[in-house]
C-alpha positions as MATLAB code, in Angstrom:
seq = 'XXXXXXXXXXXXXXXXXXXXXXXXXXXXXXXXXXXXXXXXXXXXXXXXXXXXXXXXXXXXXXXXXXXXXXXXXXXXXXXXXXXXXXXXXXXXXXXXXXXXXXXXXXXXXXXXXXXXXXXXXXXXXXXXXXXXXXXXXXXXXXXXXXXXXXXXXXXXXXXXXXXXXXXXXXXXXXXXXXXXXXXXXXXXXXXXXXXXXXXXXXXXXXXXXXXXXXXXXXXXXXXXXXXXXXXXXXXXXXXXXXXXXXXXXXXXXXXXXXXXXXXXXXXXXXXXXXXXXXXXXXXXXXXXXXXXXXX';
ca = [
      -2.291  -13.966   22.566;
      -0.632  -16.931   24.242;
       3.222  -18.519   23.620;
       3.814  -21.955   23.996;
       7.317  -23.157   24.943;
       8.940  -26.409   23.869;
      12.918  -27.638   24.594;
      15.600  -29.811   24.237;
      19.095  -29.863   25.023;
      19.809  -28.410   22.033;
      16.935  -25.707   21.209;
      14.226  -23.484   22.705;
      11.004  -22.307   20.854;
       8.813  -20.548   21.036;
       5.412  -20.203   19.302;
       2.938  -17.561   19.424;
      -1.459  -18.055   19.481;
      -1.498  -14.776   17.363;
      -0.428  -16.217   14.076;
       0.224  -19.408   15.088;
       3.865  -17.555   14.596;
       7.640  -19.287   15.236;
       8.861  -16.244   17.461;
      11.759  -17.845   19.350;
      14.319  -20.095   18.407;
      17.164  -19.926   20.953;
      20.486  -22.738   20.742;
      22.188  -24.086   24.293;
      24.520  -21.965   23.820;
      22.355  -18.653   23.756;
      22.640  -18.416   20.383;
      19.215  -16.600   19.109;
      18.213  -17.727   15.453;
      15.601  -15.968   14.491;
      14.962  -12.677   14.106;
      13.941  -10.380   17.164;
      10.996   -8.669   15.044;
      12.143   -5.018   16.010;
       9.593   -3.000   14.097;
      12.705   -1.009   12.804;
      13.321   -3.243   10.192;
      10.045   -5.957   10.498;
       7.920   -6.366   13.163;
       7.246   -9.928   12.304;
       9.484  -13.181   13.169;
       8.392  -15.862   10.735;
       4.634  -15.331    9.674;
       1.912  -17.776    7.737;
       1.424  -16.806    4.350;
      -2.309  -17.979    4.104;
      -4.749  -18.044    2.114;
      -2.290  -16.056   -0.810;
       1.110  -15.527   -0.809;
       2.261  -12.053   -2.089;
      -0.042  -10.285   -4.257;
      -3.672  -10.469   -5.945;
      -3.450   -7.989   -8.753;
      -5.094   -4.976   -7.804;
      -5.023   -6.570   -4.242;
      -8.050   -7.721   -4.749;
      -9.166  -11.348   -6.379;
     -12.257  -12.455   -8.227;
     -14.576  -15.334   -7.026;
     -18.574  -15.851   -7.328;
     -18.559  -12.801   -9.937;
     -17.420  -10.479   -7.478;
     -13.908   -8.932   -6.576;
     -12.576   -9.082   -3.315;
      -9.914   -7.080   -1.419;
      -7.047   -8.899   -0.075;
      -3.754   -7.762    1.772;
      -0.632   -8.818    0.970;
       0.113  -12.335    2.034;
      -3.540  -13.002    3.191;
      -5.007  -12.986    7.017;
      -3.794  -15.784    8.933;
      -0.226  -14.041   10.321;
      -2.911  -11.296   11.688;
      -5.578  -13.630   13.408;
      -5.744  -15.186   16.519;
      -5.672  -19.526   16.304;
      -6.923  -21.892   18.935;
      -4.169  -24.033   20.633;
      -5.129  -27.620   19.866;
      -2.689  -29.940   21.031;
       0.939  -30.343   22.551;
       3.199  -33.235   22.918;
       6.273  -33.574   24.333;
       7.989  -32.626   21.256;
       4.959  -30.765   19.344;
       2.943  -27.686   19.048;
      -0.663  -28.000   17.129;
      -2.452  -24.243   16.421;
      -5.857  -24.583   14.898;
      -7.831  -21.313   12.930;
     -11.057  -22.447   11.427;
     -12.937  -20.425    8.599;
     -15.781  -17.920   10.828;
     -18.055  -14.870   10.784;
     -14.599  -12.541   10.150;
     -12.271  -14.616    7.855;
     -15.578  -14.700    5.756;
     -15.633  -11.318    5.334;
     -12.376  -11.100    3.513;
     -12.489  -15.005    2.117;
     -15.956  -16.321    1.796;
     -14.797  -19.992    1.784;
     -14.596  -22.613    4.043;
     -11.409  -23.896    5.573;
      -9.326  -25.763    8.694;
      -6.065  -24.590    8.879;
      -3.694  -26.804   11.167;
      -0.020  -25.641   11.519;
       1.971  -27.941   13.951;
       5.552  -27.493   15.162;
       7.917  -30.696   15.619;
      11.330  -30.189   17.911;
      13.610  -32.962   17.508;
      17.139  -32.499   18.023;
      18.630  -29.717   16.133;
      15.173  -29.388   14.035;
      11.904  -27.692   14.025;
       9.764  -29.276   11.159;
       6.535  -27.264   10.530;
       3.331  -29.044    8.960;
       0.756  -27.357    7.386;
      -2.733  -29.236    6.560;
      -5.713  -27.486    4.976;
      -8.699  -29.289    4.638;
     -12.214  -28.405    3.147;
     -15.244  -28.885    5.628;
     -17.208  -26.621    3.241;
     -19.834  -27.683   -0.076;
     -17.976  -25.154   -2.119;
     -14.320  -25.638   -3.885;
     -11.534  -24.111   -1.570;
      -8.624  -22.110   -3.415;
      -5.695  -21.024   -1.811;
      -2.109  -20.674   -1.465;
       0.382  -20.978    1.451;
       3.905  -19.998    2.539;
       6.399  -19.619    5.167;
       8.304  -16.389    5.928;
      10.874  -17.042    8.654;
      13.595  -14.686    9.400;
      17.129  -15.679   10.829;
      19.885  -13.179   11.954;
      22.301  -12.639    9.319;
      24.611  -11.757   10.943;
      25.062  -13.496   14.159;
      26.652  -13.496   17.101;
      27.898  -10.413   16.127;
      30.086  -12.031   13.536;
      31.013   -9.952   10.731;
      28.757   -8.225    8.354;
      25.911   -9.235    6.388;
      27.719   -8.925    3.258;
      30.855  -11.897    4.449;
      27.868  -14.098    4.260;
      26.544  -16.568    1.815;
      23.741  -18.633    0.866;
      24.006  -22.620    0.389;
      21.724  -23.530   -2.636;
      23.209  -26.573   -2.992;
      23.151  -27.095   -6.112;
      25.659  -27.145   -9.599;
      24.077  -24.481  -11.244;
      25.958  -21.691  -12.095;
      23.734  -18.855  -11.507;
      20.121  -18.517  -10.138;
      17.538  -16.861  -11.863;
      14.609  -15.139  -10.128;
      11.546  -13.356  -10.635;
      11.158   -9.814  -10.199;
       8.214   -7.788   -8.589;
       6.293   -4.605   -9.749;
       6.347   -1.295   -7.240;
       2.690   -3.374   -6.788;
       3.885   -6.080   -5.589;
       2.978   -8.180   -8.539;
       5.641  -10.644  -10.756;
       6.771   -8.771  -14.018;
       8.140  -10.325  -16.901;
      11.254   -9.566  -16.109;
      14.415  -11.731  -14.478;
      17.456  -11.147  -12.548;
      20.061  -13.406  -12.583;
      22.596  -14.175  -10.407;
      26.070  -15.864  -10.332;
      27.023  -18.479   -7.837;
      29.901  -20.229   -7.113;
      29.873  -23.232   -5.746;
      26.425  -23.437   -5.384;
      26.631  -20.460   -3.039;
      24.775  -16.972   -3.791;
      26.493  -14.271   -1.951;
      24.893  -11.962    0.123;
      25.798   -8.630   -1.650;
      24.781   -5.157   -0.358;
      22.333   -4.675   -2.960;
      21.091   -8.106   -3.710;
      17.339   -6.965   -2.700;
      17.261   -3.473   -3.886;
      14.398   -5.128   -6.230;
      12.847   -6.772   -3.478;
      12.346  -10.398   -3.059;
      14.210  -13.513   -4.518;
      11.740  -15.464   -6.492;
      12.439  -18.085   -7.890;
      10.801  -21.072   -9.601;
      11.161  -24.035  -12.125;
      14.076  -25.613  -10.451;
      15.381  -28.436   -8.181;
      16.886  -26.569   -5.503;
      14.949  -28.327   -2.007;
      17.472  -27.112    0.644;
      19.148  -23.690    1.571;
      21.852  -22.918    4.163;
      22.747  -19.564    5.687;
      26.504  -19.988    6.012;
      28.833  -17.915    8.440;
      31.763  -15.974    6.445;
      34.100  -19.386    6.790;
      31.509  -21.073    5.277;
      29.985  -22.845    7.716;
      26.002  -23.344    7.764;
      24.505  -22.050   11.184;
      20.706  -22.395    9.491;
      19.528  -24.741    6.414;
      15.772  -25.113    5.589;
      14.434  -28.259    3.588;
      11.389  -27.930    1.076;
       9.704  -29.671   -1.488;
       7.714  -26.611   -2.523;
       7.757  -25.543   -5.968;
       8.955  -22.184   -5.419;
      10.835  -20.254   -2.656;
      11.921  -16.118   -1.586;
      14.766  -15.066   -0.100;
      14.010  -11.360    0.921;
      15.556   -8.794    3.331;
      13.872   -5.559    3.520;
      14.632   -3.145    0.097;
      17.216   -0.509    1.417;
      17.337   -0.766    5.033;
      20.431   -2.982    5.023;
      18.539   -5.241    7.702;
      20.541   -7.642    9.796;
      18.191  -10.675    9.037;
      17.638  -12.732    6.001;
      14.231  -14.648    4.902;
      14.509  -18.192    3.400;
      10.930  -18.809    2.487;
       8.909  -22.302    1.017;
       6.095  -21.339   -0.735;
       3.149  -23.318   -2.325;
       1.607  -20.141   -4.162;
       3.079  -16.637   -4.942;
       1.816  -13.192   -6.324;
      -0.220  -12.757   -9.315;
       1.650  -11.741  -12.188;
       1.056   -7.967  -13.053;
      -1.421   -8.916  -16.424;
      -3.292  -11.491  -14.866;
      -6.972  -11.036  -14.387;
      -8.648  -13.830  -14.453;
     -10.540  -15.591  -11.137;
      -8.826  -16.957   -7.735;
      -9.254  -20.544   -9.712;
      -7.101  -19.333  -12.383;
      -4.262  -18.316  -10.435;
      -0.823  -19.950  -10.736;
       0.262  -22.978   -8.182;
      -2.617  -22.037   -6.716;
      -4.362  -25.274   -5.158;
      -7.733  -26.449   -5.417;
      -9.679  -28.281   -2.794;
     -13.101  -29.819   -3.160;
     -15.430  -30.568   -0.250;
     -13.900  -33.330    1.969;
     -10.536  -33.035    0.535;
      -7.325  -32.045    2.822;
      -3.676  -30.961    1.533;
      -0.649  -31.632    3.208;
       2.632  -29.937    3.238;
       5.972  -29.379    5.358;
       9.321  -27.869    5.507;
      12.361  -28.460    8.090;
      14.881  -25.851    9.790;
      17.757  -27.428   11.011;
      20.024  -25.434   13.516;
      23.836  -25.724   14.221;
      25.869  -24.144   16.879;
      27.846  -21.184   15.776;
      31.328  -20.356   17.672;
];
């Protein structure tokens, strides 16, 4: 494992080989953004959800009539990509379907994940293209942690989340002991478009929520200032902390994919906002973390 550096006046990052993994994102001031991955809590800093975010059912999924086994959120946070490129403002990490992935996922794919640093921001792009004769399925997700709270400021529970949006409650998905989406919702008041961060907000695990508008989420300091917001056009999105360890980070994650829900058992084709690439055909997706200083 290798970490590439890049900087500005106003940020540091840092990116890890292993992963392709954000682990660093550090302001002028000192200010440290991200989460420290202290195995305490989560050993991980802001992992690639590839090729399945959350859950198969049964952890396992179905393709060329036979089944399978699959971790949660896939291989790619575990496995080692090539360092392609750098510019003066960008990172490019390469993994490439081979002899192992194929063991697990026995399907051709190029997975590029590129980091941008421009002022205040870190945009992250994430191409997957199909060099294979064979559809590609898969899904794809980010999972980046932030300190909440920080700078020693007050306690996770002063803090709330920016949805920006005039909806007066969010509703959100709720996951089986498996891992798996249940028919069953949880809803949540906000006010002002703001969800606060309550001390049992993810005793039931992650946030999931789909079918709406919301594109942009802030992590606001207990005067209500935003010290993180993260820009998507993804269809669905998590918020998770880990369930009863009252850890001093929060997760604000994109996703193009999420877990199977707990009756489905049909094939990896089936799956849904799963996507669907034939040979010689390349998707294309992004999100943006923008950083502010925090007094």
């Amino acid at each position: 494992m290798s970490t590439y550096q890049l900087s500005n006046d106003k940020l540091t990052i840092a990116v890890n080989s292993h992963g392709a993994e954000l682990c660093k994102v550090t302001g002028a001031g000192g200010t440290e953004y991200l989460w420290h991955a202290d195995p305490a809590y989560w050993k991980r800093f802001s992992p690639v959800l590839f090729p399945v975010v959350g859950n198969y059912t049964h952890k396992a999924y179905k393709y060329a009539d036979q089944t399978w086994p699959m971790g949660q959120h896939g291989f790619a946070r575990d496995t080692e990509f090539e360092f392609t490129a750098q510019t003066e403002h960008s990172l490019t990490f390469t993994l490439r379907s081979n002899e192992e992935t194929r063991k697990l996922y026995p399907m051709d794919f190029i997975l590029e994940i590129t980091y941008t640093l421009e002022e205040n921001q870190i945009t992250v792009d994430w191409d997957v293209s199909n060099p294979g004769t064979a559809d590609l399925h898969f899904s794809i997700g980010a999972h980046p942690a932030f300190n909440c709270p920080i700078n020693g400021i007050g306690v996770q529970t002063d803090y709330t989340l920016d949805l920006h949006t005039d909806a007066p409650e969010l509703t959100c998905g709720v996951l089986s002991s498996e891992g798996t989406l249940t028919d069953v919702s949880a809803v949540y008041p906000l006010t002002d478009g703001k969800l606060s961060l309550t001390e049992h907000i993810f005793d039931k695990d992650a946030l999931i929520v789909e079918h709406t508008d919301i594109s942009k989420m802030s992590l606001c300091l207990p005067d209500g200032t935003p010290y993180v917001t993260v820009d998507f056009q993804a269809p669905l999105f998590g918020i998770w902390s880990p369930v009863g360890k009252h850890a001093p980070f929060v997760c604000l994650e994109p996703w193009y994919g999420r877990s199977d829900r707990e009756t489905f058992e049909g094939t990896v084709d089936q799956r849904e906002y799963g996507t669907t690439l034939q040979p010689g055909e390349s998707f294309h997706a992004s999100y943006r973390m923008s950083f502010f200083p925090v007094k």
